[in-house]
């Protein structure tokens, strides 16, 4: 093993707005891969914000969310925001976004073995077994197989939860599934909580990088309008790409 | 702000009426946070923001003009702390992007151990002079663990905190306690039969978290990232100076990378053992001179 394997990390979502929890997940994932017995070198981490056109809940505009992400990663040497998903002009499955970025990285870094892991929270893995009202599965099993076994996932889980059990339930191998816990900065921060704080004129300083906060204030995002919260969402996972 | 419309709610209306009645001025306050800050974390910074938000939104609101971090001097605390200059520098970086918070070195420069009450007294007097305002208040901002420690008894049965100090802090100055999970410091305060007019309890609804200096030190000793657990400038400073075992952990990681896969387990374990700081109870400095003397005597050191 003269050469360590290389990997890039991908984080998908609304980022409405981005928070330090999103950033922490990437740091944890990188730490984990780089300290495995057969370690990876993580060469970049990509935030891919979903396009609001194809999601059935009100989000700040694509431009706002992309810009906030750019500001969030401004001072990071290895994280970046990417707008391929937004620019596509159509709805994207997670596995397509993974495929695009792995291709691109393999080409750019001239290494056909670069891996691309999806970084996510335990709630996303929980959603793998969800059944819709009409009885169909939220996720297509072949998509899950591709994501979990071909690409690989790094799950930042809540203490006590077991993502590998969920995968086993649906017949997937956990060999490329890494479960990790946030023991340094345990938090329940979420975009939902941040939006609520902004609407109530409460301070969100230190919950997201300063550049994001300045941008939110300058653009008047998430302020309460006539007593109602702007951009309210009803559930954490409303319409994930499947 | 051009496109946002502001609606006047009842509370805003009440505040406007109150301020008109006061001749247009609100009471001024400064906030004081004492501790080791070893290192300063996101939680320390959030505590101040929460305290300020709370005081500004009281029915009789305050204008919070300043927030001060006063690090304890490592000379007078019986546990290993990074040197005063490092902790001051880290706090400077932690507060650099804040328009209202700063670090103060009066406590470190005193050359003797200082009771919390004294730090409050000093800063309130200084602020009253600076703002030419005899009514300016100075609140202590702290976590639930500090309030819990008010009731702590030492092995010899004496109190850790002098009762008159607790009374002064809570009744004369005031205290804003930041808690998790809605735990109630009020019970501890009630046991002292104190007036709680100037005691406030707040929890962080926007960013509930359990980050602590202890967790950060553990992460650093194990070579794990603390990015976003504190301000970037603090992280950079720690890594530049190799504080908290971070240089050993970094060297260990480099050795692992150079050597390949084989010896990962042993090298990393050695780094952890070498860099791990002794765990001590989360007490923000020792509050009674008697305790300090007793602890030094127990350990056979000369009392300064």
Short mmCIF file of C-alpha atoms in Angstrom, two decimals:
data_model
loop_
_atom_site.label_atom_id
_atom_site.label_comp_id
_atom_site.label_asym_id
_atom_site.label_seq_id
_atom_site.Cartn_x
_atom_site.Cartn_y
_atom_site.Cartn_z
CA UNK A 1 0.00 0.00 0.00
CA UNK A 2 2.52 2.62 -1.10
CA UNK A 3 -0.14 5.10 -2.13
CA UNK A 4 -3.11 6.06 0.00
CA UNK A 5 -6.46 5.98 -1.72
CA UNK A 6 -7.98 9.34 -2.62
CA UNK A 7 -11.53 10.45 -1.98
CA UNK A 8 -13.80 13.41 -2.37
CA UNK A 9 -16.82 14.07 -0.15
CA UNK A 10 -20.24 15.21 -1.31
CA UNK A 11 -22.95 16.80 0.79
CA UNK A 12 -26.35 17.44 -0.77
CA UNK A 13 -29.28 19.32 0.67
CA UNK A 14 -31.19 22.56 0.81
CA UNK A 15 -28.70 24.54 2.92
CA UNK A 16 -31.50 26.89 3.75
CA UNK A 17 -29.37 28.38 5.32
CA UNK A 18 -26.04 26.55 5.72
CA UNK A 19 -24.99 26.08 9.36
CA UNK A 20 -21.86 25.09 11.22
CA UNK A 21 -23.41 21.65 11.63
CA UNK A 22 -23.16 21.14 7.85
CA UNK A 23 -19.52 22.22 8.02
CA UNK A 24 -18.78 20.05 11.04
CA UNK A 25 -20.16 16.95 9.27
CA UNK A 26 -17.59 17.37 6.52
CA UNK A 27 -14.73 17.87 8.99
CA UNK A 28 -15.76 14.74 10.88
CA UNK A 29 -16.07 12.71 7.69
CA UNK A 30 -12.65 13.80 6.51
CA UNK A 31 -11.05 13.05 9.90
CA UNK A 32 -12.61 9.62 9.81
CA UNK A 33 -11.44 8.64 6.35
CA UNK A 34 -7.95 9.96 6.97
CA UNK A 35 -7.56 7.94 10.16
CA UNK A 36 -8.78 4.56 8.89
CA UNK A 37 -6.30 1.66 9.07
CA UNK A 38 -6.14 1.97 5.28
CA UNK A 39 -6.57 5.71 5.18
CA UNK A 40 -7.86 7.91 2.41
CA UNK A 41 -6.48 11.28 1.48
CA UNK A 42 -9.52 13.53 1.17
CA UNK A 43 -8.78 16.01 -1.57
CA UNK A 44 -11.96 18.03 -1.57
CA UNK A 45 -15.40 18.39 -0.04
CA UNK A 46 -18.30 19.59 -2.14
CA UNK A 47 -21.58 21.14 -1.05
CA UNK A 48 -24.20 20.71 -3.75
CA UNK A 49 -27.33 22.75 -3.04
CA UNK A 50 -30.55 21.37 -4.52
CA UNK A 51 -32.41 23.43 -7.09
CA UNK A 52 -35.50 24.94 -5.53
CA UNK A 53 -37.49 24.48 -8.75
CA UNK A 54 -37.90 20.77 -8.10
CA UNK A 55 -38.49 20.73 -4.39
CA UNK A 56 -42.02 21.10 -3.01
CA UNK A 57 -41.29 23.46 -0.19
CA UNK A 58 -40.41 27.15 -0.22
CA UNK A 59 -36.66 27.72 -0.21
CA UNK A 60 -34.59 30.86 -0.48
CA UNK A 61 -33.62 31.25 -4.13
CA UNK A 62 -30.96 29.05 -5.74
CA UNK A 63 -28.70 32.08 -6.05
CA UNK A 64 -29.05 32.99 -2.36
CA UNK A 65 -28.36 29.48 -1.14
CA UNK A 66 -25.39 29.00 -3.43
CA UNK A 67 -23.94 32.37 -2.37
CA UNK A 68 -24.43 31.57 1.32
CA UNK A 69 -22.56 28.30 0.81
CA UNK A 70 -19.75 30.10 -0.97
CA UNK A 71 -19.45 32.46 1.97
CA UNK A 72 -19.61 29.57 4.40
CA UNK A 73 -16.61 27.84 2.82
CA UNK A 74 -14.64 30.97 1.97
CA UNK A 75 -11.98 30.30 4.59
CA UNK A 76 -11.76 26.56 4.06
CA UNK A 77 -8.86 25.08 2.16
CA UNK A 78 -10.71 22.02 1.02
CA UNK A 79 -14.46 22.71 0.99
CA UNK A 80 -16.28 24.30 -1.91
CA UNK A 81 -19.79 24.96 -3.17
CA UNK A 82 -20.87 23.62 -6.56
CA UNK A 83 -23.79 24.67 -8.74
CA UNK A 84 -23.90 21.81 -11.26
CA UNK A 85 -27.05 20.48 -9.69
CA UNK A 86 -28.76 23.88 -9.81
CA UNK A 87 -27.68 24.61 -13.36
CA UNK A 88 -28.94 21.30 -14.78
CA UNK A 89 -32.42 22.62 -15.37
CA UNK A 90 -33.99 19.41 -14.14
CA UNK A 91 -34.40 17.41 -10.99
CA UNK A 92 -31.40 15.28 -9.97
CA UNK A 93 -31.18 11.95 -8.23
CA UNK A 94 -28.50 11.73 -5.51
CA UNK A 95 -26.73 9.03 -7.45
CA UNK A 96 -26.48 11.25 -10.51
CA UNK A 97 -24.87 14.01 -8.48
CA UNK A 98 -22.46 11.49 -6.99
CA UNK A 99 -21.68 10.13 -10.44
CA UNK A 100 -21.07 13.58 -11.92
CA UNK A 101 -18.68 14.63 -9.18
CA UNK A 102 -16.78 11.37 -9.11
CA UNK A 103 -16.32 11.52 -12.88
CA UNK A 104 -15.18 15.10 -12.70
CA UNK A 105 -12.72 14.42 -9.89
CA UNK A 106 -11.30 11.33 -11.58
CA UNK A 107 -10.74 13.37 -14.71
CA UNK A 108 -9.41 16.48 -12.98
CA UNK A 109 -7.00 14.66 -10.71
CA UNK A 110 -6.11 12.07 -13.35
CA UNK A 111 -6.88 9.18 -11.05
CA UNK A 112 -9.45 6.62 -12.08
CA UNK A 113 -9.65 5.22 -8.56
CA UNK A 114 -10.85 8.30 -6.69
CA UNK A 115 -13.81 7.48 -4.50
CA UNK A 116 -16.72 9.81 -3.89
CA UNK A 117 -18.57 9.38 -0.59
CA UNK A 118 -21.91 10.90 0.29
CA UNK A 119 -21.85 12.60 3.69
CA UNK A 120 -25.19 12.77 5.44
CA UNK A 121 -27.01 12.69 8.74
CA UNK A 122 -28.73 9.72 10.32
CA UNK A 123 -32.11 11.08 9.25
CA UNK A 124 -31.26 10.48 5.59
CA UNK A 125 -30.41 6.83 6.22
CA UNK A 126 -33.61 6.48 8.26
CA UNK A 127 -35.50 7.66 5.20
CA UNK A 128 -34.16 4.72 3.17
CA UNK A 129 -36.91 2.48 4.54
CA UNK A 130 -39.70 5.01 4.26
CA UNK A 131 -42.87 4.00 2.45
CA UNK A 132 -45.03 6.62 0.75
CA UNK A 133 -48.82 6.81 1.27
CA UNK A 134 -49.38 4.93 -1.98
CA UNK A 135 -47.31 2.01 -0.71
CA UNK A 136 -44.25 2.59 -2.89
CA UNK A 137 -40.77 3.08 -1.47
CA UNK A 138 -39.44 6.56 -1.17
CA UNK A 139 -36.09 5.40 -2.51
CA UNK A 140 -35.59 3.04 -5.43
CA UNK A 141 -33.60 0.06 -4.16
CA UNK A 142 -31.20 0.10 -7.09
CA UNK A 143 -30.40 3.75 -6.36
CA UNK A 144 -29.70 2.89 -2.73
CA UNK A 145 -27.50 0.00 -3.78
CA UNK A 146 -25.49 2.31 -6.02
CA UNK A 147 -25.18 5.05 -3.42
CA UNK A 148 -24.28 2.77 -0.53
CA UNK A 149 -22.24 0.04 -2.18
CA UNK A 150 -20.74 1.68 -5.27
CA UNK A 151 -20.07 5.19 -3.95
CA UNK A 152 -20.20 4.81 -0.16
CA UNK A 153 -21.72 6.90 2.60
CA UNK A 154 -20.46 8.53 5.74
CA UNK A 155 -23.25 8.98 8.25
CA UNK A 156 -22.99 11.38 11.15
CA UNK A 157 -25.37 9.60 13.45
CA UNK A 158 -27.11 10.42 16.70
CA UNK A 159 -25.78 8.41 19.64
CA UNK A 160 -27.63 5.14 19.98
CA UNK A 161 -28.82 4.92 16.39
CA UNK A 162 -27.44 2.23 14.07
CA UNK A 163 -27.41 3.07 10.36
CA UNK A 164 -25.85 -0.32 9.53
CA UNK A 165 -28.97 -2.01 10.91
CA UNK A 166 -31.16 -0.01 8.52
CA UNK A 167 -28.96 -1.01 5.62
CA UNK A 168 -29.07 -4.66 6.65
CA UNK A 169 -32.88 -4.48 6.76
CA UNK A 170 -32.96 -3.54 3.09
CA UNK A 171 -30.30 -6.05 2.12
CA UNK A 172 -27.43 -3.67 1.56
CA UNK A 173 -23.82 -4.21 2.50
CA UNK A 174 -22.30 -1.79 5.01
CA UNK A 175 -18.78 -2.26 3.84
CA UNK A 176 -18.65 1.26 2.41
CA UNK A 177 -20.88 2.74 5.10
CA UNK A 178 -19.04 4.62 7.82
CA UNK A 179 -20.98 5.67 10.90
CA UNK A 180 -19.46 8.41 12.97
CA UNK A 181 -20.51 10.50 15.95
CA UNK A 182 -19.97 14.14 16.73
CA UNK A 183 -18.21 13.96 20.10
CA UNK A 184 -16.39 17.27 19.92
CA UNK A 185 -19.22 19.64 19.22
CA UNK A 186 -22.46 17.76 19.95
CA UNK A 187 -25.31 19.95 18.79
CA UNK A 188 -28.88 20.00 17.59
CA UNK A 189 -28.37 22.92 15.28
CA UNK A 190 -30.47 22.87 12.12
CA UNK A 191 -31.44 25.25 9.35
CA UNK A 192 -34.98 25.12 10.73
CA UNK A 193 -33.86 26.42 14.12
CA UNK A 194 -31.75 29.14 12.50
CA UNK A 195 -34.65 30.36 10.38
CA UNK A 196 -36.82 30.51 13.51
CA UNK A 197 -34.18 32.53 15.35
CA UNK A 198 -33.81 34.96 12.45
CA UNK A 199 -37.57 35.45 12.24
CA UNK A 200 -37.59 36.25 15.97
CA UNK A 201 -34.70 38.71 15.63
CA UNK A 202 -32.51 36.52 17.80
CA UNK A 203 -28.76 36.38 17.36
CA UNK A 204 -27.42 33.60 15.14
CA UNK A 205 -23.82 34.66 15.50
CA UNK A 206 -21.44 31.68 15.71
CA UNK A 207 -24.17 29.31 14.43
CA UNK A 208 -22.96 29.87 10.90
CA UNK A 209 -19.94 31.75 9.52
CA UNK A 210 -20.00 35.56 9.68
CA UNK A 211 -20.10 35.91 5.90
CA UNK A 212 -23.33 33.90 5.81
CA UNK A 213 -24.87 36.03 8.57
CA UNK A 214 -23.93 39.28 6.84
CA UNK A 215 -25.40 38.00 3.59
CA UNK A 216 -28.64 36.93 5.27
CA UNK A 217 -29.07 40.36 6.84
CA UNK A 218 -28.14 42.27 3.69
CA UNK A 219 -30.58 40.25 1.61
CA UNK A 220 -33.33 40.33 4.21
CA UNK A 221 -33.67 36.55 4.15
CA UNK A 222 -35.84 34.59 6.57
CA UNK A 223 -37.32 37.64 8.25
CA UNK A 224 -40.86 37.28 9.59
CA UNK A 225 -43.33 38.92 7.26
CA UNK A 226 -46.58 40.17 8.82
CA UNK A 227 -46.11 37.85 11.78
CA UNK A 228 -45.64 34.74 9.65
CA UNK A 229 -42.35 33.03 9.21
CA UNK A 230 -40.95 33.25 5.73
CA UNK A 231 -39.81 30.04 3.99
CA UNK A 232 -41.37 27.77 6.57
CA UNK A 233 -41.00 24.07 6.00
CA UNK A 234 -43.13 21.37 7.55
CA UNK A 235 -40.75 18.47 7.77
CA UNK A 236 -37.07 17.81 7.76
CA UNK A 237 -37.26 15.57 4.73
CA UNK A 238 -40.00 16.63 2.39
CA UNK A 239 -39.05 15.58 -1.07
CA UNK A 240 -35.58 14.13 -1.31
CA UNK A 241 -34.22 13.20 -4.66
CA UNK A 242 -34.69 9.49 -5.22
CA UNK B 1 -33.56 45.47 4.49
CA UNK B 2 -35.37 47.21 1.69
CA UNK B 3 -37.78 44.43 0.95
CA UNK B 4 -38.52 43.29 4.52
CA UNK B 5 -41.58 44.72 6.19
CA UNK B 6 -41.60 45.11 9.94
CA UNK B 7 -44.80 44.53 11.85
CA UNK B 8 -45.29 46.02 15.30
CA UNK B 9 -46.15 43.30 17.77
CA UNK B 10 -47.40 43.81 21.29
CA UNK B 11 -44.02 43.46 22.89
CA UNK B 12 -42.40 45.99 20.59
CA UNK B 13 -45.23 48.39 21.30
CA UNK B 14 -44.77 47.91 25.05
CA UNK B 15 -41.05 48.56 24.70
CA UNK B 16 -41.62 51.74 22.71
CA UNK B 17 -44.08 53.04 25.30
CA UNK B 18 -41.70 52.14 28.13
CA UNK B 19 -38.80 53.90 26.47
CA UNK B 20 -40.87 57.03 25.84
CA UNK B 21 -41.81 57.02 29.52
CA UNK B 22 -38.13 56.75 30.48
CA UNK B 23 -37.35 59.82 28.45
CA UNK B 24 -36.16 57.71 25.56
CA UNK B 25 -33.31 55.91 27.33
CA UNK B 26 -32.99 52.31 28.45
CA UNK B 27 -30.78 51.12 31.27
CA UNK B 28 -27.26 50.23 30.31
CA UNK B 29 -25.55 46.98 31.16
CA UNK B 30 -22.27 45.25 30.55
CA UNK B 31 -21.83 41.49 30.60
CA UNK B 32 -18.94 39.68 32.25
CA UNK B 33 -17.84 36.13 31.59
CA UNK B 34 -15.13 34.63 33.80
CA UNK B 35 -13.36 31.33 33.39
CA UNK B 36 -10.34 29.49 32.07
CA UNK B 37 -11.22 29.66 28.37
CA UNK B 38 -8.84 26.81 27.86
CA UNK B 39 -9.52 27.13 24.93
CA UNK B 40 -12.46 29.49 24.20
CA UNK B 41 -15.29 27.72 22.39
CA UNK B 42 -18.38 28.42 20.39
CA UNK B 43 -20.37 27.89 23.59
CA UNK B 44 -18.60 30.75 25.40
CA UNK B 45 -19.43 33.08 22.52
CA UNK B 46 -23.03 31.90 22.20
CA UNK B 47 -23.58 32.43 25.94
CA UNK B 48 -22.86 36.12 25.58
CA UNK B 49 -25.09 36.52 22.53
CA UNK B 50 -27.94 34.77 24.33
CA UNK B 51 -27.50 36.87 27.46
CA UNK B 52 -27.53 40.05 25.42
CA UNK B 53 -30.62 39.01 23.46
CA UNK B 54 -32.38 38.18 26.71
CA UNK B 55 -31.62 41.45 28.47
CA UNK B 56 -32.62 43.44 25.40
CA UNK B 57 -35.98 41.74 25.24
CA UNK B 58 -37.05 42.14 28.87
CA UNK B 59 -40.21 44.17 29.52
CA UNK B 60 -37.80 46.76 30.99
CA UNK B 61 -35.04 46.19 28.47
CA UNK B 62 -31.34 46.90 28.83
CA UNK B 63 -28.98 48.30 26.25
CA UNK B 64 -25.97 46.00 26.48
CA UNK B 65 -23.02 48.21 25.71
CA UNK B 66 -20.19 45.72 26.14
CA UNK B 67 -19.35 42.08 26.81
CA UNK B 68 -16.12 41.17 28.55
CA UNK B 69 -14.25 37.89 28.76
CA UNK B 70 -12.01 37.89 31.80
CA UNK B 71 -9.73 34.86 31.80
CA UNK B 72 -8.44 33.65 35.15
CA UNK B 73 -4.68 33.75 35.63
CA UNK B 74 -3.15 30.29 35.37
CA UNK B 75 -0.89 31.12 38.32
CA UNK B 76 -3.74 30.83 40.78
CA UNK B 77 -5.67 27.90 39.45
CA UNK B 78 -4.70 24.43 40.54
CA UNK B 79 -4.95 22.67 37.22
CA UNK B 80 -2.79 22.91 34.11
CA UNK B 81 -3.91 25.75 31.86
CA UNK B 82 -2.34 27.13 28.73
CA UNK B 83 -0.34 30.23 29.65
CA UNK B 84 -2.12 33.51 30.24
CA UNK B 85 -0.69 35.06 27.06
CA UNK B 86 -2.04 32.19 24.95
CA UNK B 87 -5.51 32.32 26.45
CA UNK B 88 -5.63 36.09 26.10
CA UNK B 89 -4.53 35.83 22.47
CA UNK B 90 -7.12 33.14 21.74
CA UNK B 91 -9.88 35.25 23.31
CA UNK B 92 -8.77 38.20 21.24
CA UNK B 93 -9.16 36.15 18.11
CA UNK B 94 -12.42 34.69 19.35
CA UNK B 95 -13.93 38.17 19.79
CA UNK B 96 -12.27 39.86 16.81
CA UNK B 97 -15.37 39.74 14.63
CA UNK B 98 -17.73 40.90 17.37
CA UNK B 99 -18.81 44.51 17.50
CA UNK B 100 -19.40 44.45 21.24
CA UNK B 101 -17.35 41.72 22.92
CA UNK B 102 -13.74 41.94 23.99
CA UNK B 103 -11.15 40.27 26.19
CA UNK B 104 -9.93 42.00 29.35
CA UNK B 105 -6.65 41.26 31.10
CA UNK B 106 -7.18 43.07 34.37
CA UNK B 107 -7.67 39.80 36.21
CA UNK B 108 -4.53 38.20 34.72
CA UNK B 109 -2.39 41.25 35.40
CA UNK B 110 -3.35 41.63 39.07
CA UNK B 111 -0.59 39.43 40.41
CA UNK B 112 -2.93 37.80 42.87
CA UNK B 113 -5.95 35.58 42.85
CA UNK B 114 -9.24 37.45 42.43
CA UNK B 115 -12.73 36.63 43.63
CA UNK B 116 -15.47 36.80 41.04
CA UNK B 117 -17.18 39.48 43.09
CA UNK B 118 -14.05 41.63 42.81
CA UNK B 119 -13.90 41.23 39.06
CA UNK B 120 -17.53 42.30 38.85
CA UNK B 121 -16.88 45.25 41.14
CA UNK B 122 -13.90 46.41 39.13
CA UNK B 123 -15.61 46.23 35.77
CA UNK B 124 -18.84 47.81 36.90
CA UNK B 125 -16.95 50.75 38.39
CA UNK B 126 -14.82 51.13 35.27
CA UNK B 127 -17.84 51.01 32.98
CA UNK B 128 -19.85 53.43 35.11
CA UNK B 129 -17.01 55.88 34.79
CA UNK B 130 -16.50 55.32 31.09
CA UNK B 131 -20.15 55.77 30.23
CA UNK B 132 -20.71 58.44 32.91
CA UNK B 133 -23.64 56.37 34.12
CA UNK B 134 -24.05 55.63 37.82
CA UNK B 135 -26.85 53.18 37.10
CA UNK B 136 -25.01 50.98 34.65
CA UNK B 137 -25.37 47.33 35.64
CA UNK B 138 -22.86 44.53 35.33
CA UNK B 139 -24.21 40.99 34.98
CA UNK B 140 -22.25 37.78 35.31
CA UNK B 141 -22.89 35.39 32.42
CA UNK B 142 -22.24 31.76 33.20
CA UNK B 143 -23.31 28.18 32.72
CA UNK B 144 -25.48 26.05 34.97
CA UNK B 145 -22.38 24.30 36.32
CA UNK B 146 -21.15 27.48 37.96
CA UNK B 147 -24.47 28.01 39.72
CA UNK B 148 -24.45 24.36 40.79
CA UNK B 149 -21.04 24.98 42.34
CA UNK B 150 -22.52 27.69 44.59
CA UNK B 151 -23.93 24.94 46.77
CA UNK B 152 -20.82 22.78 46.74
CA UNK B 153 -19.27 21.74 50.01
CA UNK B 154 -15.62 20.92 50.39
CA UNK B 155 -14.43 17.65 51.99
CA UNK B 156 -14.00 19.48 55.31
CA UNK B 157 -17.63 20.58 55.23
CA UNK B 158 -16.99 24.25 54.50
CA UNK B 159 -18.57 26.00 51.57
CA UNK B 160 -16.72 26.42 48.30
CA UNK B 161 -18.29 29.83 47.82
CA UNK B 162 -18.68 32.36 50.62
CA UNK B 163 -22.39 33.00 51.10
CA UNK B 164 -21.93 36.75 51.03
CA UNK B 165 -20.18 36.48 47.66
CA UNK B 166 -23.06 34.51 46.18
CA UNK B 167 -25.49 37.07 47.57
CA UNK B 168 -23.53 39.97 46.09
CA UNK B 169 -23.19 38.29 42.70
CA UNK B 170 -26.86 37.37 42.40
CA UNK B 171 -28.58 40.27 44.13
CA UNK B 172 -26.30 43.24 43.71
CA UNK B 173 -24.82 42.56 40.28
CA UNK B 174 -27.08 40.03 38.64
CA UNK B 175 -26.57 36.77 36.79
CA UNK B 176 -27.59 35.36 33.42
CA UNK B 177 -27.33 31.59 33.44
CA UNK B 178 -27.23 29.70 30.16
CA UNK B 179 -28.49 26.16 30.55
CA UNK B 180 -29.19 23.09 28.47
CA UNK B 181 -32.31 21.00 28.56
CA UNK B 182 -34.20 23.51 30.64
CA UNK B 183 -32.39 22.47 33.80
CA UNK B 184 -33.16 24.89 36.58
CA UNK B 185 -30.48 26.78 38.48
CA UNK B 186 -33.36 28.45 40.32
CA UNK B 187 -33.47 25.58 42.81
CA UNK B 188 -29.84 26.16 43.83
CA UNK B 189 -30.36 29.90 44.04
CA UNK B 190 -33.52 29.41 46.08
CA UNK B 191 -31.58 27.44 48.68
CA UNK B 192 -29.64 30.61 49.40
CA UNK B 193 -32.87 32.58 50.03
CA UNK B 194 -31.86 35.12 47.45
CA UNK B 195 -33.90 37.66 45.60
CA UNK B 196 -34.03 36.45 42.02
CA UNK B 197 -34.99 39.76 40.45
CA UNK B 198 -31.65 39.95 38.72
CA UNK B 199 -31.27 36.26 37.98
CA UNK B 200 -32.18 35.06 34.50
CA UNK B 201 -32.08 31.60 32.94
CA UNK B 202 -31.77 31.21 29.19
CA UNK B 203 -31.27 28.23 26.89
CA UNK B 204 -29.89 28.24 23.37
CA UNK B 205 -32.85 27.46 21.15
CA UNK B 206 -31.05 28.37 17.95
CA UNK B 207 -27.94 26.28 18.53
CA UNK B 208 -28.38 23.72 21.33
CA UNK B 209 -24.91 22.36 21.93
CA UNK B 210 -22.63 20.53 24.32
CA UNK B 211 -19.32 21.80 23.10
CA UNK B 212 -16.77 22.43 25.86
CA UNK B 213 -13.10 23.27 26.26
CA UNK B 214 -12.58 19.73 27.54
CA UNK B 215 -13.97 18.24 24.34
CA UNK B 216 -11.82 20.52 22.24
CA UNK B 217 -8.68 19.57 24.15
CA UNK B 218 -9.48 15.88 23.71
CA UNK B 219 -10.01 16.33 20.00
CA UNK B 220 -6.75 18.23 19.61
CA UNK B 221 -4.78 15.62 21.54
CA UNK B 222 -6.20 12.97 19.22
CA UNK B 223 -5.47 14.96 16.08
CA UNK B 224 -9.16 15.54 15.30
CA UNK B 225 -10.46 18.71 13.73
CA UNK B 226 -11.96 21.42 15.94
CA UNK B 227 -12.87 23.60 12.97
CA UNK B 228 -16.21 25.37 13.50
CA UNK B 229 -16.19 24.47 17.22
CA UNK B 230 -14.63 27.85 17.84
CA UNK B 231 -13.62 30.82 15.71
CA UNK B 232 -11.17 30.17 12.86
CA UNK B 233 -8.60 32.53 14.40
CA UNK B 234 -8.61 30.47 17.60
CA UNK B 235 -8.15 27.20 15.69
CA UNK B 236 -5.30 28.67 13.66
CA UNK B 237 -3.60 30.04 16.79
CA UNK B 238 -3.81 26.69 18.58
CA UNK B 239 -2.34 24.82 15.61
CA UNK B 240 0.38 27.39 15.01
CA UNK B 241 1.53 27.13 18.61
CA UNK B 242 0.94 23.41 18.93
CA UNK B 243 -1.23 23.90 22.02
CA UNK B 244 -3.07 21.08 23.77
CA UNK B 245 -0.95 18.35 22.26
CA UNK B 246 -1.91 19.30 18.73
CA UNK B 247 1.68 19.34 17.50
CA UNK B 248 2.33 15.87 18.90
CA UNK B 249 -0.86 14.61 17.34
CA UNK B 250 0.12 16.23 14.05
CA UNK B 251 3.58 14.68 14.21
CA UNK B 252 2.04 11.32 14.97
CA UNK B 253 -0.32 11.62 12.03
CA UNK B 254 2.57 12.56 9.76
CA UNK B 255 4.53 9.56 11.00
CA UNK B 256 1.60 7.31 10.29
CA UNK B 257 1.21 8.67 6.80
CA UNK B 258 4.90 8.17 6.12
CA UNK B 259 5.05 4.68 7.55
CA UNK B 260 1.96 3.41 5.78
CA UNK B 261 -0.77 1.33 7.38
CA UNK B 262 1.11 -0.98 9.70
CA UNK B 263 1.65 0.90 12.93
CA UNK B 264 -1.45 3.13 12.98
CA UNK B 265 -2.84 1.78 16.22
CA UNK B 266 0.26 2.13 18.38
CA UNK B 267 1.41 5.54 17.13
CA UNK B 268 -2.00 7.10 17.50
CA UNK B 269 -2.40 5.62 20.96
CA UNK B 270 0.97 7.00 21.99
CA UNK B 271 -0.01 10.44 20.74
CA UNK B 272 -3.21 10.34 22.73
CA UNK B 273 -1.40 9.28 25.88
CA UNK B 274 1.26 11.95 25.44
CA UNK B 275 -1.09 14.75 24.63
CA UNK B 276 -4.06 14.05 26.85
CA UNK B 277 -4.48 16.62 29.61
CA UNK B 278 -5.59 15.43 33.04
CA UNK B 279 -9.36 15.73 33.33
CA UNK B 280 -10.51 18.05 36.07
CA UNK B 281 -13.99 18.92 37.29
CA UNK B 282 -15.66 21.73 35.32
CA UNK B 283 -15.23 24.39 37.98
CA UNK B 284 -14.58 27.91 36.76
CA UNK B 285 -11.72 28.71 39.09
CA UNK B 286 -11.56 28.22 42.81
CA UNK B 287 -13.61 30.67 44.78
CA UNK B 288 -12.36 30.64 48.33
CA UNK B 289 -8.85 31.39 49.47
CA UNK B 290 -9.20 28.69 52.08
CA UNK B 291 -9.83 26.10 49.37
CA UNK B 292 -6.81 27.20 47.42
CA UNK B 293 -4.60 26.99 50.50
CA UNK B 294 -5.98 23.61 51.44
CA UNK B 295 -5.42 22.16 48.01
CA UNK B 296 -1.84 23.36 47.84
CA UNK B 297 -1.13 22.02 51.32
CA UNK B 298 -2.66 18.67 50.37
CA UNK B 299 -0.27 18.41 47.49
CA UNK B 300 2.73 19.44 49.54
CA UNK B 301 3.32 22.68 47.68
CA UNK B 302 4.25 25.86 49.47
CA UNK B 303 1.41 28.32 49.79
CA UNK B 304 2.34 31.50 47.89
#
